Short mmCIF file of C-alpha atoms and ligand atoms in Angstrom, two decimals:
data_model
loop_
_atom_site.label_atom_id
_atom_site.label_comp_id
_atom_site.label_asym_id
_atom_site.label_seq_id
_atom_site.Cartn_x
_atom_site.Cartn_y
_atom_site.Cartn_z
CA MET A 199 28.48 -6.78 19.18
CA GLY A 200 29.09 -10.44 18.68
CA ASP A 201 27.76 -11.41 22.09
CA GLU A 202 25.23 -14.17 22.13
CA ILE A 203 22.11 -12.81 23.73
CA GLU A 204 19.56 -15.37 24.69
CA ARG A 205 15.89 -14.56 24.54
CA ARG A 206 13.33 -16.63 26.28
CA ASP A 207 10.13 -16.73 24.32
CA LYS A 208 6.68 -17.04 25.76
CA GLY A 209 6.30 -20.27 23.82
CA ALA A 210 8.44 -23.37 23.86
CA VAL A 211 11.03 -22.27 21.34
CA THR A 212 14.07 -20.34 22.48
CA ALA A 213 15.35 -17.96 19.88
CA THR A 214 18.93 -16.85 19.89
CA VAL A 215 19.73 -13.41 18.58
CA PRO A 216 23.33 -13.37 17.37
CA TRP A 217 23.89 -9.78 18.44
CA GLU A 218 22.13 -6.58 19.33
CA TYR A 219 22.73 -3.58 17.14
CA ALA A 220 23.46 -0.18 18.57
CA ALA A 221 20.72 2.36 17.84
CA ALA A 222 21.16 3.79 14.34
CA PRO A 223 18.49 6.42 13.87
CA GLU A 224 18.25 8.26 10.58
CA SER A 225 18.53 12.02 11.14
CA LYS A 226 15.33 14.06 10.97
CA GLU A 227 17.31 17.16 10.09
CA ILE A 228 16.82 16.65 6.38
CA VAL A 229 13.05 17.25 6.67
CA ARG A 230 11.50 20.66 7.17
CA ILE A 231 7.92 20.24 8.33
CA GLN A 232 5.83 23.40 8.27
CA ASP A 233 3.63 24.28 11.23
CA ARG A 234 0.62 24.43 8.96
CA TYR A 235 -0.34 23.34 5.46
CA GLY A 236 -2.96 24.74 3.12
CA LEU A 237 -4.67 22.88 0.28
CA PHE A 238 -2.79 22.58 -3.01
CA ILE A 239 -5.15 24.05 -5.59
CA GLU A 240 -4.26 25.51 -8.99
CA GLY A 241 -0.54 25.37 -8.28
CA ARG A 242 -0.66 27.21 -4.95
CA PHE A 243 -1.14 26.41 -1.29
CA VAL A 244 -4.38 28.09 -0.17
CA ASP A 245 -6.24 28.32 3.13
CA PRO A 246 -9.34 26.14 3.23
CA LEU A 247 -12.69 27.91 2.71
CA SER A 248 -14.07 25.46 5.27
CA GLY A 249 -11.94 27.15 7.92
CA ARG A 250 -11.24 23.72 9.38
CA THR A 251 -7.91 22.07 10.16
CA PHE A 252 -6.70 18.91 11.90
CA GLU A 253 -3.50 17.72 13.50
CA THR A 254 -1.31 15.07 11.98
CA ILE A 255 0.87 13.03 14.32
CA ASN A 256 3.82 10.68 14.46
CA PRO A 257 2.26 7.31 15.36
CA ALA A 258 5.51 6.14 16.97
CA THR A 259 5.47 8.93 19.56
CA GLU A 260 1.97 10.48 19.33
CA GLU A 261 3.66 13.87 18.89
CA THR A 262 1.95 16.40 16.66
CA LEU A 263 3.93 16.98 13.48
CA SER A 264 1.82 19.63 11.83
CA VAL A 265 -1.64 21.09 11.30
CA VAL A 266 -3.29 20.26 8.00
CA SER A 267 -6.34 21.73 6.24
CA GLU A 268 -9.63 19.88 6.05
CA ALA A 269 -11.17 20.46 2.64
CA GLY A 270 -14.93 20.97 2.69
CA PRO A 271 -17.24 20.57 -0.33
CA GLU A 272 -16.54 24.16 -1.42
CA ASP A 273 -12.78 23.50 -1.37
CA VAL A 274 -13.20 20.25 -3.30
CA ASP A 275 -15.29 22.18 -5.80
CA LEU A 276 -12.49 24.72 -6.30
CA ALA A 277 -9.97 21.92 -6.80
CA VAL A 278 -12.13 20.07 -9.35
CA ARG A 279 -12.81 23.31 -11.26
CA ALA A 280 -9.10 24.07 -11.33
CA ALA A 281 -8.45 20.59 -12.70
CA GLU A 282 -11.19 21.00 -15.35
CA LYS A 283 -9.79 24.36 -16.41
CA ALA A 284 -6.25 22.99 -16.66
CA TRP A 285 -7.49 20.03 -18.69
CA GLU A 286 -9.43 22.13 -21.18
CA SER A 287 -6.94 24.96 -21.51
CA SER A 288 -3.70 23.04 -21.83
CA TRP A 289 -3.15 19.51 -20.62
CA ARG A 290 -5.45 17.44 -22.87
CA ASP A 291 -4.02 19.00 -26.02
CA LEU A 292 -0.38 18.85 -25.02
CA PRO A 293 1.60 16.34 -27.10
CA GLY A 294 2.54 13.21 -25.18
CA ARG A 295 6.24 13.99 -25.37
CA GLU A 296 5.58 17.32 -23.59
CA ARG A 297 3.57 15.66 -20.83
CA ALA A 298 6.38 13.15 -20.47
CA LYS A 299 8.88 15.91 -19.70
CA TYR A 300 6.93 16.90 -16.62
CA LEU A 301 6.67 13.29 -15.46
CA TYR A 302 10.41 12.78 -15.89
CA ARG A 303 11.02 15.93 -13.85
CA ILE A 304 8.85 14.65 -11.02
CA ALA A 305 10.58 11.26 -11.15
CA ARG A 306 14.06 12.80 -10.98
CA SER A 307 13.03 15.13 -8.20
CA LEU A 308 11.70 12.18 -6.18
CA GLN A 309 15.05 10.49 -6.62
CA GLU A 310 17.04 13.56 -5.67
CA ARG A 311 14.92 14.19 -2.58
CA SER A 312 14.39 10.54 -1.82
CA ARG A 313 15.95 10.60 1.65
CA GLU A 314 13.84 13.57 2.67
CA PHE A 315 10.66 11.85 1.46
CA ALA A 316 11.63 8.57 3.13
CA VAL A 317 12.22 10.19 6.53
CA LEU A 318 8.96 12.12 6.30
CA GLU A 319 7.09 8.97 5.26
CA SER A 320 8.43 7.08 8.29
CA LEU A 321 7.72 9.99 10.65
CA ASN A 322 4.11 10.40 9.56
CA GLY A 323 3.21 6.77 8.82
CA GLY A 324 5.29 4.70 11.25
CA LYS A 325 6.89 2.42 8.66
CA PRO A 326 10.54 1.39 9.06
CA ILE A 327 12.99 3.69 7.31
CA LYS A 328 14.61 0.78 5.51
CA GLU A 329 11.30 0.17 3.75
CA SER A 330 10.42 3.76 2.94
CA ARG A 331 14.01 4.30 1.77
CA ASP A 332 14.51 1.03 -0.16
CA VAL A 333 10.99 0.18 -1.32
CA ASP A 334 8.48 3.05 -1.32
CA LEU A 335 10.64 5.84 -2.70
CA PRO A 336 12.48 3.90 -5.43
CA LEU A 337 9.16 2.42 -6.58
CA ALA A 338 7.40 5.79 -6.54
CA ALA A 339 10.11 7.32 -8.75
CA ALA A 340 10.10 4.23 -10.97
CA HIS A 341 6.37 4.64 -11.50
CA PHE A 342 6.74 8.19 -12.78
CA PHE A 343 9.65 7.13 -15.03
CA TYR A 344 7.68 4.19 -16.37
CA TYR A 345 4.54 6.17 -17.24
CA ALA A 346 6.61 9.05 -18.61
CA GLY A 347 7.78 6.50 -21.14
CA TRP A 348 4.23 5.67 -22.21
CA ALA A 349 3.01 9.27 -22.58
CA ASP A 350 4.05 9.61 -26.24
CA LYS A 351 3.41 5.97 -27.18
CA LEU A 352 -0.28 5.58 -26.42
CA ALA A 353 -1.10 4.98 -30.09
CA TYR A 354 1.25 1.98 -30.02
CA ALA A 355 -0.20 0.73 -26.75
CA PHE A 356 -3.68 0.55 -28.30
CA PRO A 357 -3.37 -0.18 -32.02
CA ASN A 358 -6.35 0.65 -34.24
CA ARG A 359 -7.94 2.73 -31.55
CA GLU A 360 -7.67 6.36 -30.68
CA PRO A 361 -6.85 6.84 -27.00
CA ARG A 362 -8.62 9.90 -25.56
CA PRO A 363 -8.21 11.20 -22.01
CA LEU A 364 -11.34 11.34 -19.85
CA GLY A 365 -10.95 14.64 -17.99
CA VAL A 366 -10.57 15.06 -14.24
CA ALA A 367 -9.57 12.03 -12.17
CA GLY A 368 -10.68 12.02 -8.51
CA GLN A 369 -8.24 9.85 -6.62
CA VAL A 370 -8.56 8.69 -3.01
CA ILE A 371 -5.69 6.80 -1.39
CA PRO A 372 -4.96 5.00 1.91
CA TRP A 373 -2.33 5.40 4.61
CA ASN A 374 -0.28 2.24 4.14
CA PHE A 375 1.82 3.41 1.16
CA PRO A 376 1.15 7.15 1.03
CA ILE A 377 3.72 8.39 -1.49
CA LEU A 378 3.72 5.17 -3.50
CA MET A 379 -0.07 5.20 -3.86
CA ALA A 380 0.08 8.86 -4.89
CA ALA A 381 2.54 7.84 -7.62
CA TRP A 382 0.40 4.86 -8.68
CA LYS A 383 -2.56 7.19 -9.11
CA LEU A 384 -1.00 10.33 -10.55
CA ALA A 385 1.57 8.93 -12.99
CA PRO A 386 -0.84 7.03 -15.30
CA ALA A 387 -3.50 9.78 -15.05
CA LEU A 388 -1.07 12.48 -16.20
CA ALA A 389 0.65 10.32 -18.80
CA THR A 390 -2.69 9.69 -20.51
CA GLY A 391 -3.62 13.39 -20.56
CA ASN A 392 -5.97 13.62 -17.60
CA THR A 393 -5.74 16.10 -14.75
CA ALA A 394 -6.18 15.07 -11.13
CA VAL A 395 -7.47 15.87 -7.68
CA LEU A 396 -5.80 13.61 -5.14
CA LYS A 397 -6.96 13.05 -1.59
CA PRO A 398 -4.40 11.44 0.72
CA ALA A 399 -5.50 9.54 3.83
CA GLU A 400 -6.18 11.61 6.93
CA THR A 401 -3.41 10.01 8.99
CA THR A 402 -0.66 10.38 6.36
CA PRO A 403 -0.98 13.64 4.42
CA LEU A 404 2.58 14.95 4.69
CA THR A 405 4.44 13.24 1.83
CA ALA A 406 1.62 14.11 -0.58
CA LEU A 407 2.02 17.75 0.46
CA LEU A 408 5.78 17.49 -0.12
CA LEU A 409 4.97 16.04 -3.53
CA ALA A 410 2.92 19.20 -4.14
CA GLU A 411 6.15 21.17 -3.68
CA VAL A 412 7.90 18.92 -6.18
CA ILE A 413 5.05 19.48 -8.62
CA GLN A 414 5.40 23.25 -8.21
CA GLU A 415 9.13 22.99 -8.87
CA ALA A 416 8.53 20.82 -11.91
CA ASP A 417 6.51 23.75 -13.25
CA LEU A 418 3.43 21.72 -14.08
CA PRO A 419 0.67 23.96 -15.46
CA PRO A 420 -1.39 25.11 -12.45
CA GLY A 421 -4.38 22.87 -11.78
CA VAL A 422 -3.04 19.74 -13.50
CA VAL A 423 -2.52 18.22 -10.04
CA ASN A 424 -4.48 19.38 -7.00
CA ILE A 425 -4.12 17.89 -3.54
CA VAL A 426 -6.91 18.19 -0.98
CA THR A 427 -6.46 16.88 2.55
CA GLY A 428 -9.22 15.67 4.83
CA ALA A 429 -10.98 12.47 5.92
CA GLY A 430 -13.87 10.40 4.57
CA GLU A 431 -16.21 13.36 4.00
CA THR A 432 -13.62 15.08 1.83
CA GLY A 433 -13.16 11.85 -0.11
CA ALA A 434 -16.92 11.51 -0.57
CA ALA A 435 -17.21 15.12 -1.77
CA LEU A 436 -14.49 14.41 -4.32
CA VAL A 437 -15.82 11.16 -5.76
CA ASN A 438 -19.38 12.57 -5.90
CA HIS A 439 -18.40 15.83 -7.60
CA PRO A 440 -20.11 16.03 -11.02
CA GLY A 441 -16.91 17.41 -12.59
CA VAL A 442 -15.01 14.20 -11.90
CA ALA A 443 -14.92 11.84 -14.91
CA LYS A 444 -12.96 9.01 -13.36
CA VAL A 445 -12.69 7.76 -9.80
CA ALA A 446 -9.71 5.75 -8.61
CA PHE A 447 -9.90 4.42 -5.06
CA THR A 448 -7.61 2.31 -2.90
CA GLY A 449 -8.75 1.44 0.61
CA SER A 450 -11.24 -0.72 2.47
CA THR A 451 -13.82 -2.92 0.77
CA GLU A 452 -16.45 -1.23 2.93
CA VAL A 453 -15.74 2.23 1.48
CA GLY A 454 -15.23 0.77 -2.01
CA LYS A 455 -18.80 -0.51 -1.91
CA ILE A 456 -20.11 2.87 -0.72
CA ILE A 457 -18.34 4.60 -3.60
CA ARG A 458 -19.56 2.13 -6.19
CA ARG A 459 -23.14 2.59 -5.04
CA ALA A 460 -22.81 6.36 -4.86
CA ILE A 461 -21.59 6.80 -8.43
CA ALA A 462 -23.70 4.06 -10.05
CA GLY A 463 -25.48 5.45 -13.10
CA THR A 464 -23.41 8.62 -13.32
CA GLY A 465 -21.22 7.48 -16.20
CA LYS A 466 -18.09 8.01 -14.12
CA ARG A 467 -15.38 5.45 -14.72
CA LEU A 468 -14.25 3.54 -11.64
CA THR A 469 -11.37 1.39 -10.46
CA LEU A 470 -11.28 -0.07 -6.96
CA GLU A 471 -8.28 -1.58 -5.24
CA LEU A 472 -9.61 -2.97 -1.97
CA GLY A 473 -8.72 -5.43 0.75
CA GLY A 474 -7.22 -8.89 0.64
CA LYS A 475 -6.72 -12.09 2.62
CA ALA A 476 -3.93 -13.68 0.65
CA ALA A 477 -2.84 -17.27 1.05
CA ASN A 478 0.88 -17.94 1.12
CA ILE A 479 1.06 -21.64 0.24
CA VAL A 480 4.11 -23.68 1.24
CA PHE A 481 4.48 -27.18 -0.26
CA GLU A 482 6.70 -29.83 1.29
CA ASP A 483 9.30 -29.54 -1.48
CA ALA A 484 9.72 -25.78 -0.99
CA PRO A 485 13.11 -24.31 -0.06
CA ILE A 486 12.13 -23.89 3.60
CA ASP A 487 14.58 -21.20 4.70
CA GLN A 488 13.74 -19.09 1.69
CA ALA A 489 10.04 -19.64 2.34
CA ILE A 490 10.45 -18.47 5.95
CA GLU A 491 11.87 -15.17 4.71
CA GLY A 492 9.03 -14.90 2.22
CA ILE A 493 6.40 -15.59 4.88
CA VAL A 494 7.97 -13.00 7.19
CA ASN A 495 8.21 -10.45 4.40
CA GLY A 496 4.66 -11.32 3.38
CA ILE A 497 3.01 -10.43 6.67
CA TYR A 498 5.36 -8.52 8.97
CA PHE A 499 6.55 -6.12 6.22
CA ASN A 500 5.09 -2.67 6.86
CA GLN A 501 3.42 -3.99 10.08
CA GLY A 502 1.07 -6.04 7.91
CA HIS A 503 -0.46 -2.79 6.59
CA VAL A 504 -0.48 -4.29 3.13
CA CYS A 505 -3.61 -5.13 1.14
CA CYS A 506 -1.79 -8.01 -0.60
CA ALA A 507 -0.17 -9.25 2.66
CA GLY A 508 0.26 -13.02 2.97
CA SER A 509 -1.97 -13.07 6.03
CA ARG A 510 -2.95 -16.75 5.73
CA LEU A 511 -0.15 -19.27 5.70
CA LEU A 512 -1.12 -22.63 4.24
CA VAL A 513 1.53 -25.24 5.05
CA GLN A 514 1.60 -28.81 3.81
CA GLU A 515 1.12 -31.02 6.86
CA SER A 516 4.36 -32.99 6.39
CA VAL A 517 6.49 -29.85 6.87
CA PHE A 518 4.28 -28.07 9.40
CA GLU A 519 6.59 -28.62 12.37
CA PRO A 520 9.90 -27.49 10.85
CA VAL A 521 8.18 -24.48 9.27
CA LEU A 522 6.54 -23.50 12.55
CA ASP A 523 9.77 -23.91 14.55
CA LYS A 524 11.79 -21.84 12.13
CA LEU A 525 9.08 -19.22 11.90
CA LYS A 526 8.90 -18.84 15.68
CA GLU A 527 12.66 -18.50 15.84
CA ARG A 528 12.65 -15.88 13.10
CA LEU A 529 9.90 -13.92 14.88
CA GLY A 530 12.16 -13.71 17.91
CA THR A 531 14.81 -11.94 15.85
CA LEU A 532 12.52 -9.28 14.36
CA ARG A 533 13.34 -5.85 15.72
CA VAL A 534 10.26 -3.86 16.68
CA GLY A 535 10.63 -0.17 17.44
CA ASP A 536 11.73 3.26 16.24
CA PRO A 537 10.74 3.52 12.56
CA LEU A 538 13.68 5.84 11.93
CA ASP A 539 16.21 3.26 13.15
CA LYS A 540 17.88 1.60 10.17
CA ASN A 541 17.78 -1.80 11.89
CA THR A 542 14.07 -1.76 12.61
CA ASP A 543 12.05 -4.53 10.95
CA VAL A 544 8.61 -3.74 12.35
CA GLY A 545 7.62 -0.12 12.98
CA ALA A 546 4.59 1.57 14.52
CA ILE A 547 0.95 0.78 13.80
CA ASN A 548 -0.43 3.65 11.75
CA SER A 549 -3.14 4.87 14.13
CA ALA A 550 -4.92 4.22 17.42
CA ALA A 551 -7.99 3.14 15.43
CA GLN A 552 -6.02 0.59 13.44
CA LEU A 553 -4.36 -0.72 16.60
CA SER A 554 -7.71 -1.30 18.28
CA ARG A 555 -9.00 -3.08 15.17
CA ILE A 556 -5.97 -5.41 15.25
CA LYS A 557 -6.43 -6.05 18.98
CA GLU A 558 -10.10 -6.82 18.53
CA LEU A 559 -9.43 -9.40 15.82
CA VAL A 560 -6.57 -10.99 17.77
CA GLU A 561 -8.87 -11.24 20.78
CA SER A 562 -11.48 -12.96 18.59
CA GLY A 563 -8.82 -15.47 17.50
CA ILE A 564 -8.14 -16.38 21.13
CA GLN A 565 -11.86 -16.52 21.96
CA GLU A 566 -12.61 -18.75 19.00
CA GLY A 567 -9.96 -21.23 20.14
CA ALA A 568 -6.90 -20.61 17.96
CA GLU A 569 -3.51 -20.73 19.67
CA ILE A 570 -1.55 -17.49 19.82
CA TYR A 571 2.23 -17.14 19.75
CA GLN A 572 4.24 -13.97 20.24
CA PRO A 573 7.98 -13.68 20.86
CA GLU A 574 9.19 -11.60 23.75
CA CYS A 575 8.69 -8.07 22.65
CA HIS A 576 9.61 -4.80 24.34
CA LEU A 577 7.26 -2.18 23.04
CA PRO A 578 7.81 1.55 23.56
CA GLU A 579 5.51 3.24 26.07
CA ARG A 580 4.14 5.94 23.81
CA GLY A 581 2.81 5.40 20.33
CA PHE A 582 0.91 2.54 18.69
CA TRP A 583 2.61 -0.84 18.64
CA PHE A 584 1.81 -4.46 18.13
CA CYS A 585 4.11 -7.41 18.59
CA PRO A 586 4.54 -9.77 15.59
CA THR A 587 1.98 -12.51 16.18
CA LEU A 588 1.08 -15.87 14.76
CA PHE A 589 -1.86 -18.19 15.29
CA THR A 590 -1.91 -21.96 14.92
CA GLY A 591 -4.95 -24.21 15.17
CA VAL A 592 -6.83 -21.83 12.91
CA SER A 593 -9.89 -23.11 11.10
CA GLN A 594 -11.60 -21.65 8.06
CA SER A 595 -14.53 -20.39 10.11
CA HIS A 596 -12.41 -18.24 12.46
CA ARG A 597 -12.63 -14.51 11.94
CA ILE A 598 -8.83 -14.34 11.80
CA ALA A 599 -8.96 -16.65 8.77
CA ARG A 600 -11.65 -14.66 6.99
CA GLU A 601 -11.31 -10.97 7.84
CA GLU A 602 -8.58 -8.59 6.86
CA ILE A 603 -6.58 -7.79 10.02
CA PHE A 604 -4.19 -5.34 8.35
CA GLY A 605 -1.64 -5.86 11.09
CA PRO A 606 1.40 -8.08 11.85
CA VAL A 607 -0.72 -11.15 12.52
CA LEU A 608 -0.39 -14.44 10.66
CA SER A 609 -3.01 -17.21 10.66
CA ILE A 610 -1.60 -20.66 9.94
CA LEU A 611 -3.64 -23.48 8.41
CA THR A 612 -2.49 -26.83 7.04
CA PHE A 613 -3.33 -28.92 4.00
CA ARG A 614 -2.49 -32.36 2.60
CA THR A 615 -2.99 -32.18 -1.16
CA PRO A 616 -2.66 -29.42 -3.79
CA GLU A 617 -6.45 -29.62 -4.30
CA GLU A 618 -7.04 -28.93 -0.62
CA ALA A 619 -4.57 -26.03 -0.66
CA LEU A 620 -6.36 -24.56 -3.63
CA GLU A 621 -9.78 -24.97 -2.12
CA LYS A 622 -8.70 -23.30 1.13
CA ALA A 623 -6.82 -20.50 -0.64
CA ASN A 624 -9.84 -19.63 -2.79
CA ASN A 625 -12.28 -19.88 0.10
CA THR A 626 -12.43 -16.14 0.76
CA PRO A 627 -14.46 -13.22 -0.55
CA TYR A 628 -11.17 -11.54 -1.46
CA GLY A 629 -8.80 -12.26 -4.34
CA LEU A 630 -5.94 -9.80 -4.49
CA SER A 631 -2.80 -11.90 -4.21
CA ALA A 632 -1.35 -15.30 -3.37
CA GLY A 633 2.03 -16.98 -2.98
CA VAL A 634 3.17 -20.45 -3.99
CA TRP A 635 6.34 -22.05 -2.63
CA THR A 636 7.47 -25.24 -4.37
CA GLU A 637 10.38 -26.58 -6.36
CA LYS A 638 8.13 -27.83 -9.15
CA GLY A 639 7.48 -25.47 -12.05
CA SER A 640 4.54 -27.59 -13.16
CA ARG A 641 2.88 -27.21 -9.77
CA ILE A 642 3.39 -23.45 -9.84
CA LEU A 643 1.60 -23.31 -13.19
CA TRP A 644 -1.16 -25.66 -12.04
CA MET A 645 -1.77 -23.47 -8.98
CA THR A 646 -1.58 -20.10 -10.75
CA GLN A 647 -4.15 -21.22 -13.31
CA ARG A 648 -6.60 -22.07 -10.54
CA LEU A 649 -5.96 -19.49 -7.82
CA ARG A 650 -8.56 -16.73 -7.94
CA ALA A 651 -6.18 -13.85 -7.26
CA GLY A 652 -4.94 -10.94 -9.34
CA VAL A 653 -1.28 -11.21 -8.37
CA ILE A 654 0.50 -14.50 -7.69
CA TRP A 655 4.08 -14.73 -6.55
CA ALA A 656 6.08 -17.94 -6.91
CA ASN A 657 8.93 -18.55 -4.48
CA THR A 658 8.90 -14.89 -3.49
CA PHE A 659 6.37 -12.45 -2.02
CA ASN A 660 5.51 -8.74 -2.03
CA ARG A 661 7.57 -7.86 -5.10
CA PHE A 662 6.43 -4.92 -7.18
CA ASP A 663 7.40 -3.43 -10.49
CA PRO A 664 5.78 -0.56 -12.39
CA SER A 665 5.57 -2.63 -15.57
CA SER A 666 3.56 -5.34 -13.86
CA PRO A 667 -0.22 -4.89 -13.47
CA PHE A 668 -1.73 -5.10 -9.98
CA GLY A 669 -5.34 -5.55 -8.93
CA GLY A 670 -7.98 -7.89 -7.58
CA TYR A 671 -10.67 -10.46 -8.15
CA LYS A 672 -13.98 -10.55 -6.28
CA GLU A 673 -14.24 -8.21 -3.27
CA SER A 674 -10.64 -7.10 -3.74
CA GLY A 675 -11.89 -4.80 -6.47
CA PHE A 676 -11.48 -4.39 -10.21
CA GLY A 677 -9.31 -2.58 -12.70
CA ARG A 678 -5.54 -2.78 -12.88
CA GLU A 679 -2.82 -0.37 -11.84
CA GLY A 680 0.67 -0.62 -13.27
CA GLY A 681 1.88 -1.76 -16.64
CA LEU A 682 0.13 -1.28 -19.93
CA HIS A 683 -3.10 -2.33 -18.22
CA GLY A 684 -2.83 0.67 -15.90
CA LEU A 685 -3.28 3.09 -18.81
CA GLU A 686 -6.70 1.81 -19.85
CA PRO A 687 -8.81 3.02 -16.91
CA TYR A 688 -7.76 6.59 -17.79
CA LEU A 689 -8.66 6.42 -21.48
CA ASP A 690 -11.57 6.25 -23.85
CA LEU A 691 -10.44 3.89 -26.57
CA VAL A 692 -12.32 5.00 -29.66
CA PRO A 693 -12.25 2.65 -32.68
CA ARG A 694 -10.47 4.28 -35.63
P1 NAD B 1144 -10.78 3.60 4.47
O1 NAD B 1144 -11.21 2.81 3.28
O2 NAD B 1144 -11.85 4.20 5.32
O3 NAD B 1144 -9.84 4.82 3.97
C1 NAD B 1144 -9.14 4.86 2.75
C2 NAD B 1144 -9.30 6.23 2.13
O4 NAD B 1144 -10.67 6.47 1.81
C3 NAD B 1144 -8.89 7.40 3.03
O5 NAD B 1144 -8.30 8.40 2.24
C4 NAD B 1144 -10.23 7.87 3.58
O6 NAD B 1144 -10.21 9.22 4.00
C5 NAD B 1144 -11.12 7.69 2.39
N1 NAD B 1144 -12.55 7.55 2.67
C6 NAD B 1144 -13.15 7.08 3.80
N2 NAD B 1144 -14.50 7.07 3.65
C7 NAD B 1144 -14.75 7.54 2.40
C8 NAD B 1144 -15.95 7.76 1.64
N3 NAD B 1144 -17.16 7.49 2.15
N4 NAD B 1144 -15.85 8.23 0.39
C9 NAD B 1144 -14.64 8.49 -0.16
N5 NAD B 1144 -13.47 8.31 0.51
C10 NAD B 1144 -13.52 7.84 1.77
O7 NAD B 1144 -9.82 2.71 5.33
P2 NAD B 1144 -9.49 2.87 6.91
O8 NAD B 1144 -10.74 3.21 7.69
O9 NAD B 1144 -8.38 3.80 7.03
O10 NAD B 1144 -9.01 1.40 7.25
C11 NAD B 1144 -9.97 0.40 7.59
C12 NAD B 1144 -9.59 -0.95 7.03
O11 NAD B 1144 -9.51 -0.87 5.61
C13 NAD B 1144 -8.21 -1.45 7.44
O12 NAD B 1144 -8.21 -2.11 8.65
C14 NAD B 1144 -7.87 -2.37 6.30
O13 NAD B 1144 -8.46 -3.63 6.53
C15 NAD B 1144 -8.53 -1.73 5.11
N6 NAD B 1144 -7.58 -0.94 4.28
C16 NAD B 1144 -7.15 -1.45 3.09
C17 NAD B 1144 -6.25 -0.73 2.31
C18 NAD B 1144 -5.73 -1.24 1.01
O14 NAD B 1144 -4.64 -0.87 0.62
N7 NAD B 1144 -6.49 -2.03 0.28
C19 NAD B 1144 -5.77 0.50 2.75
C20 NAD B 1144 -6.24 1.01 3.97
C21 NAD B 1144 -7.13 0.28 4.70
MN1 MN B 1145 -12.60 4.17 7.28
#
């Protein structure tokens, strides 16, 4: 340690890493992965009626971790019926303070077993342990705590109206924040008196199945939460089941549109949290070093597998060069590799399919004439990896400026005036998030009033809190999760 190690980048800038860290892998011993998992229906793990299973792997090594059940329509039917029964026989009539007790138990259990969950999350999803440990798990527990607090206060949340639960919520979640998305979906549903059937993503089922154990231990009435594993067909069977009263989906805009069409006219309630192409806007008066950290956190965090990632950087022309130089230098110091190593900044890409999608879009950037930059990067031989990448010379018409890449790839554009920044930022079919970096409070307000995005960060990026609503404009979806707003999609608000 302490040695100056010089790295020669592919580009012109030479980054200097102050020292290399010795490997510091988190032990896997704390996690017990079963060879095989059933479906979690009516409080028990059961074999799938479909008779089908699939393997779930570690994307950093391609090793098989376990074999998971694939729920067919008949399994989904069992799960929805169990949820209906639990709703009618106990959950909907339970006083809020009683429901809250269960939510508090789950929250505490997530805290107590946080390290176990974090290691499993990194093993199955490829994200760096420092993120699963310091971001995903604390936030997941915080979500259950937060909504536990609302469970007995719904009448105060919606004065002059009587809040009534809807019934069974069918919830489909993606692979980028598996346990956190499970918490975002389940906590408000249960707090408001609904029961749930949750379908985790096919590449990351394991922490949801561990959560099923926590739910058993918390002694939730059987059927209040059911967890069915499988891929798109299982998700489709769930959202189309007539017993489901409310659908909550997070994932691609493509599938969001399919779901919206499929349930149109059924009377089912729907919230969609879809893709994004957020602009991170840096003005010339911004604190540059701080902004560099925000840009890096905005797009390289979780390998860019973030719907609200700051995937488009808009830099004011006058500071373009210093920002680019510093950014390139910072890219050279990012540590890519073993997700379980505590020093890792960028982990594994979640799946082979996602990796090929990233490669395809990066290739299109090169073909369309943008200039690519990658630091020197030693990627492991097995597993799915992508080196942190940035593009300059990007124009609005390039695919890398328009399409969601969902990988560690930043597209840089420039602007001269606030009006131009605004016009470029809003020039996208998406509208999930945005970032503004400037010293001027008045400019922050001017921008936030005009940016068409659900979440806007000022002089920071990718910060989350359970009390703060999250959701999109335009093709990024509708409905809000988190905060007081996050209760509404799970309630009928009847005038008193
Ligand atoms: P996806 O939308 O296909 O998958 C998300 C979830 O939906 C998974 O649980 C999946 O099994 C389920 N699903 C798939 N088809 C379904 C259907 N017809 N009905 C019901 N459920 C269905 O996403 P993907 O294929 O894993 O990723 C593709 C792209 O989507 C990514 O490159 C990224 O751009 C985007 N994405 C966005 C988010 C987000 O958080 N907004 C999350 C994941 C992926
Ligand atoms: Mn898909």
